[in-house]
CSV table of C-alpha atoms in Angstrom, one decimal:
chain,number,residue,atom,x,y,z
A,1,MET,CA,123.8,147.1,96.8
A,2,ALA,CA,124.2,143.9,94.9
A,3,LEU,CA,122.8,140.9,96.6
A,4,SER,CA,126.2,139.2,96.6
A,5,THR,CA,127.7,142.0,98.5
A,6,ILE,CA,125.2,141.8,101.5
A,7,PRO,CA,127.2,140.4,104.4
A,8,PHE,CA,125.6,137.1,105.6
A,9,SER,CA,125.4,138.4,109.1
A,10,GLY,CA,123.2,141.2,107.8
A,11,LEU,CA,120.5,138.7,107.4
A,12,GLY,CA,120.3,137.9,111.0
A,13,ALA,CA,122.4,135.8,113.3
A,14,ASP,CA,120.3,132.8,112.7
A,15,ALA,CA,119.8,133.2,109.1
A,16,SER,CA,121.9,130.1,108.1
A,17,LYS,CA,119.6,128.0,110.1
A,18,GLN,CA,116.3,129.5,109.0
A,19,GLY,CA,116.6,130.4,105.3
A,20,VAL,CA,116.6,128.1,102.4
A,21,ASN,CA,120.0,126.7,102.1
A,22,PHE,CA,119.2,123.1,101.4
A,23,ARG,CA,120.2,122.0,104.9
A,24,ASN,CA,117.6,119.3,104.9
A,25,LEU,CA,119.0,116.0,103.8
A,26,ILE,CA,115.5,114.6,103.4
A,27,ILE,CA,113.7,115.2,100.2
A,28,ASN,CA,109.9,115.8,100.3
A,29,GLY,CA,109.9,115.9,104.1
A,30,ASP,CA,106.6,117.8,104.0
A,31,MET,CA,104.9,115.0,102.1
A,32,SER,CA,103.7,117.4,99.4
A,33,ILE,CA,104.7,115.4,96.3
A,34,ALA,CA,102.8,112.2,95.4
A,35,GLN,CA,103.3,111.4,91.9
A,36,ARG,CA,102.4,107.8,92.2
A,37,GLY,CA,99.0,108.5,93.7
A,38,THR,CA,97.5,109.7,97.0
A,39,SER,CA,96.2,106.5,98.5
A,40,VAL,CA,97.2,102.8,98.1
A,41,SER,CA,95.3,100.0,100.1
A,42,SER,CA,96.0,96.3,100.9
A,43,ILE,CA,99.7,96.8,101.2
A,44,THR,CA,101.5,93.7,102.4
A,45,SER,CA,104.9,94.0,100.8
A,46,SER,CA,107.7,96.6,100.4
A,47,GLY,CA,107.7,99.4,97.7
A,48,TYR,CA,107.5,103.0,96.8
A,49,ARG,CA,103.9,104.1,97.0
A,50,THR,CA,102.1,107.5,97.2
A,51,MET,CA,104.5,110.1,98.5
A,52,ASP,CA,107.8,110.6,96.5
A,53,ARG,CA,111.1,109.3,97.9
A,54,TRP,CA,109.4,107.4,100.8
A,55,ASN,CA,109.7,103.6,100.7
A,56,PHE,CA,107.4,101.6,102.8
A,57,ALA,CA,109.3,98.4,103.7
A,58,THR,CA,107.1,95.9,105.3
A,59,ASP,CA,106.0,92.2,105.6
A,60,LEU,CA,104.0,92.8,108.8
A,61,GLY,CA,100.2,93.4,108.8
A,62,THR,CA,98.2,94.9,106.0
A,63,TRP,CA,98.2,98.7,105.4
A,64,THR,CA,96.7,101.6,103.6
A,65,MET,CA,99.2,104.4,102.8
A,66,SER,CA,97.9,107.8,101.9
A,67,GLN,CA,98.6,111.5,101.6
A,68,GLU,CA,96.4,113.4,104.1
A,69,THR,CA,95.5,117.1,104.9
A,70,ASP,CA,95.6,116.3,108.6
A,71,VAL,CA,98.6,118.3,109.7
A,72,PRO,CA,99.9,120.1,112.9
A,73,THR,CA,98.1,123.3,113.4
A,74,GLY,CA,99.9,126.5,112.6
A,75,GLN,CA,103.2,125.1,111.3
A,76,GLY,CA,102.8,125.7,107.6
A,77,PHE,CA,102.3,122.1,106.5
A,78,ALA,CA,99.6,121.2,104.0
A,79,LYS,CA,100.1,117.4,103.8
A,80,SER,CA,101.1,114.4,105.9
A,81,LEU,CA,101.7,110.8,105.2
A,82,LYS,CA,99.4,108.3,107.0
A,83,LEU,CA,99.7,104.6,107.5
A,84,ASP,CA,96.6,102.8,108.6
A,85,CYS,CA,96.6,99.1,109.8
A,86,THR,CA,93.8,97.2,108.1
A,87,THR,CA,94.8,93.7,109.0
A,88,ALA,CA,96.6,93.3,112.3
A,89,ASN,CA,99.5,91.0,113.3
A,90,ALA,CA,100.1,91.1,117.1
A,91,SER,CA,102.7,88.3,117.0
A,92,PRO,CA,105.4,89.1,114.5
A,93,SER,CA,107.6,86.4,113.3
A,94,ALA,CA,111.3,86.8,114.1
A,95,GLY,CA,112.2,88.4,110.7
A,96,ASN,CA,109.2,90.7,110.2
A,97,PHE,CA,109.7,94.3,109.7
A,98,LEU,CA,107.7,97.5,109.4
A,99,VAL,CA,109.5,100.6,108.4
A,100,LEU,CA,109.0,103.9,106.6
A,101,GLU,CA,112.4,104.8,105.1
A,102,GLN,CA,114.3,107.2,102.8
A,103,LYS,CA,117.6,106.3,101.2
A,104,ILE,CA,120.2,109.0,100.5
A,105,GLU,CA,123.0,109.0,97.9
A,106,GLY,CA,126.6,109.1,99.1
A,107,GLN,CA,127.4,112.1,97.0
A,108,MET,CA,124.8,114.2,98.8
A,109,LEU,CA,126.5,113.4,102.2
A,110,GLN,CA,130.2,114.2,101.7
A,111,HIS,CA,129.9,117.3,103.8
A,112,LEU,CA,129.1,115.2,106.8
A,113,LYS,CA,132.8,114.2,106.9
A,114,LYS,CA,131.8,110.8,108.2
A,115,GLY,CA,134.7,108.5,108.9
A,116,THR,CA,136.9,111.4,110.0
A,117,SER,CA,137.7,113.1,113.2
A,118,ASN,CA,135.6,116.0,112.0
A,119,ALA,CA,132.5,114.0,111.5
A,120,GLU,CA,129.3,116.1,111.9
A,121,SER,CA,126.4,115.4,114.3
A,122,LEU,CA,123.0,115.2,112.8
A,123,THR,CA,119.7,116.3,114.1
A,124,MET,CA,116.4,114.8,113.0
A,125,SER,CA,113.2,116.6,113.6
A,126,PHE,CA,109.5,115.7,112.6
A,127,TRP,CA,105.9,116.0,113.6
A,128,VAL,CA,104.2,112.7,114.3
A,129,LYS,CA,100.7,111.6,115.6
A,130,SER,CA,99.4,108.1,116.2
A,131,SER,CA,96.5,106.4,117.9
A,132,LYS,CA,99.1,104.1,119.6
A,133,THR,CA,101.3,105.8,122.3
A,134,GLY,CA,104.6,104.3,123.3
A,135,THR,CA,108.2,104.1,122.3
A,136,TYR,CA,109.2,104.1,118.6
A,137,ILE,CA,112.7,104.0,117.0
A,138,CYS,CA,114.3,106.2,114.3
A,139,GLU,CA,117.5,104.6,112.9
A,140,LEU,CA,120.4,106.0,110.7
A,141,LEU,CA,121.7,103.0,108.7
A,142,ASP,CA,125.2,103.4,106.9
A,143,THR,CA,124.8,100.9,104.1
A,144,ASP,CA,128.3,101.5,102.9
A,145,ASN,CA,130.0,100.3,106.1
A,146,SER,CA,127.3,98.3,107.7
A,147,ARG,CA,127.0,100.6,110.7
A,148,GLN,CA,124.0,102.0,112.5
A,149,ILE,CA,122.7,104.2,115.3
A,150,SER,CA,119.2,104.2,116.7
A,151,LYS,CA,117.3,106.7,118.9
A,152,ALA,CA,114.0,106.2,120.6
A,153,TYR,CA,111.1,108.7,120.8
A,154,THR,CA,107.9,108.5,122.7
A,155,ILE,CA,104.4,109.3,121.5
A,156,ASN,CA,103.0,110.6,124.7
A,157,SER,CA,99.4,111.4,123.8
A,158,ALA,CA,97.1,109.5,121.4
A,159,ASN,CA,95.8,111.2,118.3
A,160,THR,CA,97.7,114.4,119.0
A,161,TRP,CA,100.4,116.0,116.8
A,162,GLU,CA,103.8,116.1,118.6
A,163,LYS,CA,107.1,117.4,117.4
A,164,LYS,CA,110.2,115.2,118.1
A,165,THR,CA,113.9,116.0,117.9
A,166,LEU,CA,116.6,113.5,118.0
A,167,THR,CA,120.4,114.1,117.8
A,168,TYR,CA,122.9,111.6,116.5
A,169,GLU,CA,126.6,112.3,117.1
A,170,GLY,CA,129.0,112.1,114.2
A,171,ASP,CA,130.6,108.9,113.3
A,172,THR,CA,134.4,108.9,113.0
A,173,THR,CA,134.4,105.5,111.4
A,174,GLY,CA,133.5,104.6,107.8
A,175,ALA,CA,133.3,107.2,105.1
A,176,PHE,CA,130.4,107.4,102.8
A,177,THR,CA,131.2,106.4,99.2
A,178,ASN,CA,131.1,109.4,96.9
A,179,ASP,CA,128.8,108.2,94.2
A,180,ASN,CA,125.1,108.0,93.2
A,181,GLY,CA,124.4,104.8,95.2
A,182,GLU,CA,122.8,104.5,98.5
A,183,SER,CA,125.0,105.4,101.5
A,184,LEU,CA,122.5,106.4,104.3
A,185,ARG,CA,119.1,105.0,105.1
A,186,ILE,CA,116.7,106.8,107.5
A,187,ASP,CA,114.4,104.2,109.1
A,188,PHE,CA,111.3,105.0,111.0
A,189,TRP,CA,110.6,101.7,112.6
A,190,LEU,CA,107.0,101.0,113.4
A,191,GLY,CA,107.3,97.4,114.4
A,192,ALA,CA,109.6,94.3,114.0
A,193,GLY,CA,110.2,90.7,115.0
A,194,SER,CA,112.8,89.5,117.5
A,195,THR,CA,115.5,89.5,114.9
A,196,PHE,CA,115.5,93.2,115.2
A,197,THR,CA,114.3,93.7,118.8
A,198,GLY,CA,116.0,91.0,120.7
A,199,GLY,CA,119.0,92.9,121.9
A,200,THR,CA,119.8,96.2,123.5
A,201,LEU,CA,119.1,99.5,121.6
A,202,SER,CA,122.3,100.8,119.9
A,203,THR,CA,122.3,104.5,120.7
A,204,THR,CA,125.9,105.1,119.5
A,205,TRP,CA,127.4,104.4,116.0
A,206,THR,CA,128.3,100.7,115.9
A,207,ALA,CA,128.7,97.8,113.5
A,208,THR,CA,125.3,96.7,112.6
A,209,SER,CA,123.9,94.0,114.9
A,210,ASN,CA,120.3,93.4,114.0
A,211,GLY,CA,119.1,92.7,117.5
A,212,ASP,CA,120.2,96.1,118.7
A,213,ARG,CA,118.4,98.0,116.0
A,214,VAL,CA,114.9,98.2,117.2
A,215,ALA,CA,114.9,97.0,120.8
A,216,GLY,CA,112.0,98.5,122.8
A,217,SER,CA,109.8,99.4,120.0
A,218,VAL,CA,106.0,99.2,119.9
A,219,ASN,CA,104.3,97.0,117.3
A,220,LEU,CA,102.0,99.4,115.4
A,221,ALA,CA,100.6,96.3,113.6
A,222,ASP,CA,99.1,94.9,116.6
A,223,SER,CA,95.6,96.3,116.1
A,224,THR,CA,93.4,97.6,113.2
A,225,ALA,CA,92.7,100.5,115.4
A,226,ASN,CA,96.2,101.8,114.8
A,227,ASP,CA,97.2,104.5,112.5
A,228,TRP,CA,100.4,106.7,112.2
A,229,TYR,CA,100.9,110.1,110.7
A,230,ILE,CA,104.2,112.0,110.0
A,231,THR,CA,105.2,115.3,108.3
A,232,GLY,CA,107.9,117.9,108.5
A,233,VAL,CA,110.7,115.5,108.5
A,234,GLN,CA,114.1,117.2,108.5
A,235,LEU,CA,117.6,115.8,108.9
A,236,GLU,CA,120.3,118.5,109.2
A,237,VAL,CA,123.9,119.0,110.4
A,238,GLY,CA,124.3,120.1,113.9
A,239,THR,CA,123.1,119.3,117.4
A,240,SER,CA,119.9,121.4,117.2
A,241,ALA,CA,116.8,121.5,115.0
A,242,SER,CA,116.0,124.6,113.0
A,243,ASP,CA,112.6,125.4,111.6
A,244,PHE,CA,111.5,123.2,108.8
A,245,GLU,CA,113.0,124.3,105.4
A,246,PHE,CA,110.0,124.9,103.1
A,247,LEU,CA,111.1,124.7,99.4
A,248,PRO,CA,109.0,126.2,96.6
A,249,TYR,CA,106.7,123.5,95.2
A,250,ASP,CA,108.6,123.4,91.9
A,251,VAL,CA,112.0,123.0,93.6
A,252,ASN,CA,110.7,120.2,95.8
A,253,ARG,CA,109.1,118.5,92.8
A,254,THR,CA,112.2,118.8,90.7
A,255,ARG,CA,114.3,117.2,93.5
A,256,CYS,CA,111.9,114.3,93.5
A,257,LEU,CA,112.0,113.9,89.7
A,258,ARG,CA,115.7,112.9,89.9
A,259,TYR,CA,114.4,109.6,91.4
A,260,TYR,CA,110.9,109.2,89.8
A,261,GLU,CA,109.0,110.9,87.0
A,262,LYS,CA,105.5,110.3,85.8
A,263,LEU,CA,104.2,111.7,82.5
A,264,GLU,CA,100.4,111.3,82.4
A,265,PHE,CA,97.6,112.2,80.1
A,266,THR,CA,94.0,112.3,81.2
A,267,SER,CA,92.0,113.7,78.1
A,268,ALA,CA,91.3,111.7,75.0
A,269,TYR,CA,93.4,112.7,72.0
A,270,ASP,CA,95.9,114.6,74.1
A,271,THR,CA,99.1,114.9,72.1
A,272,ILE,CA,101.9,113.0,73.7
A,273,PHE,CA,105.0,112.7,71.4
A,274,GLY,CA,105.9,113.4,67.8
A,275,GLY,CA,107.3,110.4,66.0
A,276,TRP,CA,108.2,108.8,62.7
A,277,VAL,CA,107.2,105.5,61.0
A,278,ARG,CA,110.3,103.3,60.9
A,279,ASN,CA,108.7,100.5,59.0
A,280,GLY,CA,105.3,99.3,58.0
A,281,SER,CA,104.3,98.3,61.5
A,282,ASP,CA,105.7,100.7,64.2
A,283,MET,CA,106.3,104.3,65.0
A,284,GLY,CA,109.3,105.5,67.0
A,285,ALA,CA,109.4,108.4,69.5
A,286,VAL,CA,111.6,109.8,72.2
A,287,TRP,CA,110.7,110.7,75.7
A,288,GLN,CA,113.1,113.4,77.1
A,289,TYR,CA,112.6,113.5,80.8
A,290,GLU,CA,112.0,116.7,82.6
A,291,THR,CA,114.9,116.1,84.9
A,292,ILE,CA,118.1,114.1,84.6
A,293,LYS,CA,117.8,110.9,86.6
A,294,ARG,CA,120.1,109.4,89.2
A,295,ALA,CA,120.7,106.4,87.1
A,296,ASN,CA,119.3,104.9,83.9
A,297,PRO,CA,115.7,104.4,85.0
A,298,THR,CA,113.2,101.6,84.6
A,299,ILE,CA,110.4,102.5,82.2
A,300,GLY,CA,106.8,101.7,82.9
A,301,LEU,CA,104.0,102.2,80.3
A,302,SER,CA,100.2,102.3,80.4
A,303,ALA,CA,98.2,99.6,78.6
A,304,ASP,CA,99.0,99.3,74.9
A,305,ASN,CA,95.5,100.5,73.8
A,306,THR,CA,95.8,103.8,75.7
A,307,TYR,CA,98.0,105.1,72.9
A,308,ARG,CA,96.9,106.1,69.4
A,309,ILE,CA,99.2,106.2,66.4
A,310,ASN,CA,98.5,109.1,64.0
A,311,THR,CA,100.0,109.4,60.5
A,312,ALA,CA,98.9,111.0,57.2
A,313,SER,CA,97.7,107.5,56.2
A,314,GLY,CA,95.3,107.3,59.1
A,315,ASP,CA,94.9,106.9,62.9
A,316,HIS,CA,95.2,103.5,64.6
A,317,THR,CA,94.9,102.2,68.2
A,318,ASN,CA,98.3,101.1,69.3
A,319,GLN,CA,98.8,97.3,69.8
A,320,SER,CA,102.1,96.9,71.4
A,321,SER,CA,104.7,99.2,72.9
A,322,GLY,CA,108.1,99.2,74.5
A,323,THR,CA,111.3,101.1,75.2
A,324,SER,CA,115.0,100.7,74.7
A,325,ASN,CA,118.3,102.5,74.8
A,326,THR,CA,117.3,104.2,78.0
A,327,THR,CA,119.7,106.8,79.5
A,328,LYS,CA,119.6,109.2,82.4
A,329,THR,CA,118.1,111.8,80.1
A,330,ARG,CA,115.8,110.0,77.6
A,331,THR,CA,114.3,106.8,76.3
A,332,GLN,CA,113.4,105.5,72.9
A,333,LEU,CA,109.8,104.4,72.6
A,334,GLY,CA,108.2,102.1,70.0
A,335,PHE,CA,104.5,101.9,69.2
A,336,ALA,CA,103.4,99.2,66.9
A,337,ARG,CA,100.5,97.6,65.1
A,338,SER,CA,100.4,94.7,62.7
A,339,ALA,CA,100.2,96.7,59.6
A,340,SER,CA,98.7,99.9,58.0
A,341,LEU,CA,101.7,102.3,58.5
A,342,THR,CA,103.9,103.8,55.8
A,343,SER,CA,107.5,103.9,56.3
A,344,GLY,CA,109.1,107.3,56.5
A,345,GLN,CA,106.0,109.2,57.4
A,346,ALA,CA,106.1,111.6,60.3
A,347,GLY,CA,103.3,111.5,62.8
A,348,TYR,CA,102.4,111.6,66.4
A,349,ILE,CA,101.2,109.6,69.4
A,350,ASN,CA,98.3,110.8,71.3
A,351,MET,CA,95.9,109.3,74.0
A,352,GLU,CA,93.3,106.9,72.7
A,353,ASN,CA,89.6,107.6,73.7
A,354,GLY,CA,87.9,105.3,76.2
A,355,ASN,CA,90.8,103.1,77.3
A,356,GLY,CA,92.0,104.9,80.4
A,357,ASN,CA,94.8,107.4,81.0
A,358,ALA,CA,98.0,107.2,79.0
A,359,TYR,CA,101.2,107.4,81.1
A,360,PHE,CA,104.9,106.8,81.2
A,361,THR,CA,107.0,106.4,84.3
A,362,ALA,CA,110.8,106.6,84.8
A,363,ASP,CA,112.0,105.0,88.1
A,364,ALA,CA,115.5,105.6,89.2
A,365,GLU,CA,114.9,105.3,93.0
A,366,LEU,CA,117.5,103.8,95.3
B,1,MET,CA,108.3,88.9,92.6
B,2,ILE,CA,109.7,88.5,89.1
B,3,ASN,CA,107.8,86.1,86.8
B,4,THR,CA,109.7,86.4,83.5
B,5,VAL,CA,112.5,88.4,82.1
B,6,GLU,CA,112.9,88.7,78.3
B,7,LYS,CA,115.6,90.6,76.2
B,8,TYR,CA,113.5,93.3,74.5
B,9,TYR,CA,114.4,93.8,70.8
B,10,PHE,CA,113.5,96.9,69.0
B,11,ASP,CA,113.4,96.5,65.2
B,12,GLY,CA,115.6,93.4,65.6
B,13,VAL,CA,118.2,95.1,67.8
B,14,TRP,CA,118.7,94.6,71.4
B,15,GLY,CA,118.7,98.0,73.1
B,16,ASN,CA,120.0,97.1,76.5
B,17,THR,CA,116.6,96.5,77.9
B,18,TYR,CA,114.9,93.7,79.6
B,19,LYS,CA,111.0,93.3,79.4
B,20,THR,CA,110.2,92.2,82.9
B,21,THR,CA,106.9,90.8,84.0
B,22,TYR,CA,106.1,90.5,87.7
B,23,GLU,CA,103.7,88.1,89.4
B,24,ASN,CA,101.2,90.9,89.9
B,25,GLY,CA,101.0,91.4,86.1
B,26,GLU,CA,103.1,94.6,86.1
B,27,VAL,CA,105.5,94.9,83.1
B,28,LEU,CA,108.6,97.1,83.3
B,29,PHE,CA,111.3,97.8,80.8
B,30,VAL,CA,114.6,97.6,82.8
B,31,PRO,CA,117.9,98.9,81.6
B,32,HIS,CA,121.1,96.8,81.7
B,33,ASN,CA,122.6,99.0,84.3
B,34,GLU,CA,123.9,97.9,87.7
B,35,GLU,CA,122.9,101.3,89.2
B,36,ASN,CA,119.2,100.4,88.6
B,37,ARG,CA,117.5,98.6,91.5
B,38,HIS,CA,115.3,96.6,89.1
B,39,TYR,CA,118.3,95.3,87.3
B,40,GLN,CA,119.9,94.4,90.6
B,41,GLU,CA,116.7,92.4,91.3
B,42,ILE,CA,117.1,90.6,87.9
B,43,LEU,CA,120.7,89.7,88.8
B,44,GLU,CA,119.5,88.1,92.0
B,45,TRP,CA,116.7,86.3,90.2
B,46,VAL,CA,119.2,84.9,87.7
B,47,ALA,CA,121.5,83.9,90.6
B,48,GLU,CA,118.6,81.9,92.1
B,49,GLY,CA,118.7,79.8,88.9
B,50,ASN,CA,116.2,81.6,86.6
B,51,THR,CA,116.9,82.2,83.0
B,52,ILE,CA,116.5,85.3,80.8
B,53,ILE,CA,114.5,84.6,77.7
B,54,ASP,CA,116.3,85.6,74.4
B,55,ASN,CA,114.5,85.0,71.2
B,56,GLY,CA,117.3,86.7,69.2
B,57,GLY,CA,115.0,89.5,67.9
B,58,GLY,CA,112.7,87.2,66.1
B,59,GLU,CA,109.2,88.5,66.7
């Protein structure tokens, strides 16, 4: 029997909730992909660091963010995300914030039917562990319509993995824009100042009022003894949580590449790109990304002297580099030195010896 | 925090890219595209009264 003819019911009554059907709206919820690196210390400001797709938004305390192998036993996870407080701030200023967040494109959310009478409920599930017990907040923020809903969860036992499940009713007001921009932000709040905590927690969808977003939350930044781990993050349609949807590693990685891609070389003289000498001082090349990007990405390069220009006329350490005409699929690279190149010659760029790794990054994060 | 933004010319031609230097020394090549969050930062930086450098392709 052809696979397409097998009735879905034949897979078991619960198959739609347990198989791989991309029901998880979160990307890299198992924290397995970390292209930017596995540990960053001395964090005092917001940015994407370590695990792909997870933005650490903060101006409260100082932190180390890392990918860890400390995971809940017997659940199938291999990695977790850890935040470790290294400089405390027990008295946040009004506007301070401390949030782990993921932003989702509107075109990924149209099936939620938000803003209609058929709006779907959502259920968030995750595993969490912290040295600090107490009440934490997980918020869904509709950035298209300035609406939000917050749910509290409690870490009951210190330093113990606990599974949490939170259900958010559907919102019949405010449709998500059907484009590649941010529509929904998942905010795991870990601390905040009175601007965000001063009201009453908003546990139903409502127009955003900052004081009602994080009321009642602990402040994870109040001691350098504090740390917080999370893995197995899943946000799905419905009022109950299914088992975590494990994706094959390559599928999970490809989903991350839509937003960030790093091409790195670690061995001297590794060949990077073929190129051509456009004039007496520079070689052009094209980087075709592995995956089409959400938007035209920002390009980052390693130090100029990590690249080597090779032609029939000789090999030279690169002196300056840049990119232009960047699209969702490729960017044009230029590698230059003051002289010594012959126009029209073909050649290639490889990694120079002794000057560190050569890499390229394409960042199309929300 | 952005330190400087300069139109990046490639063989004398501007390829819709800004060479952006941040206060921590990081250099990024940002496309002229409003869907890009770094370009959105540049727009905010300009709105604060800062100026994009344009040397017209003269290296």
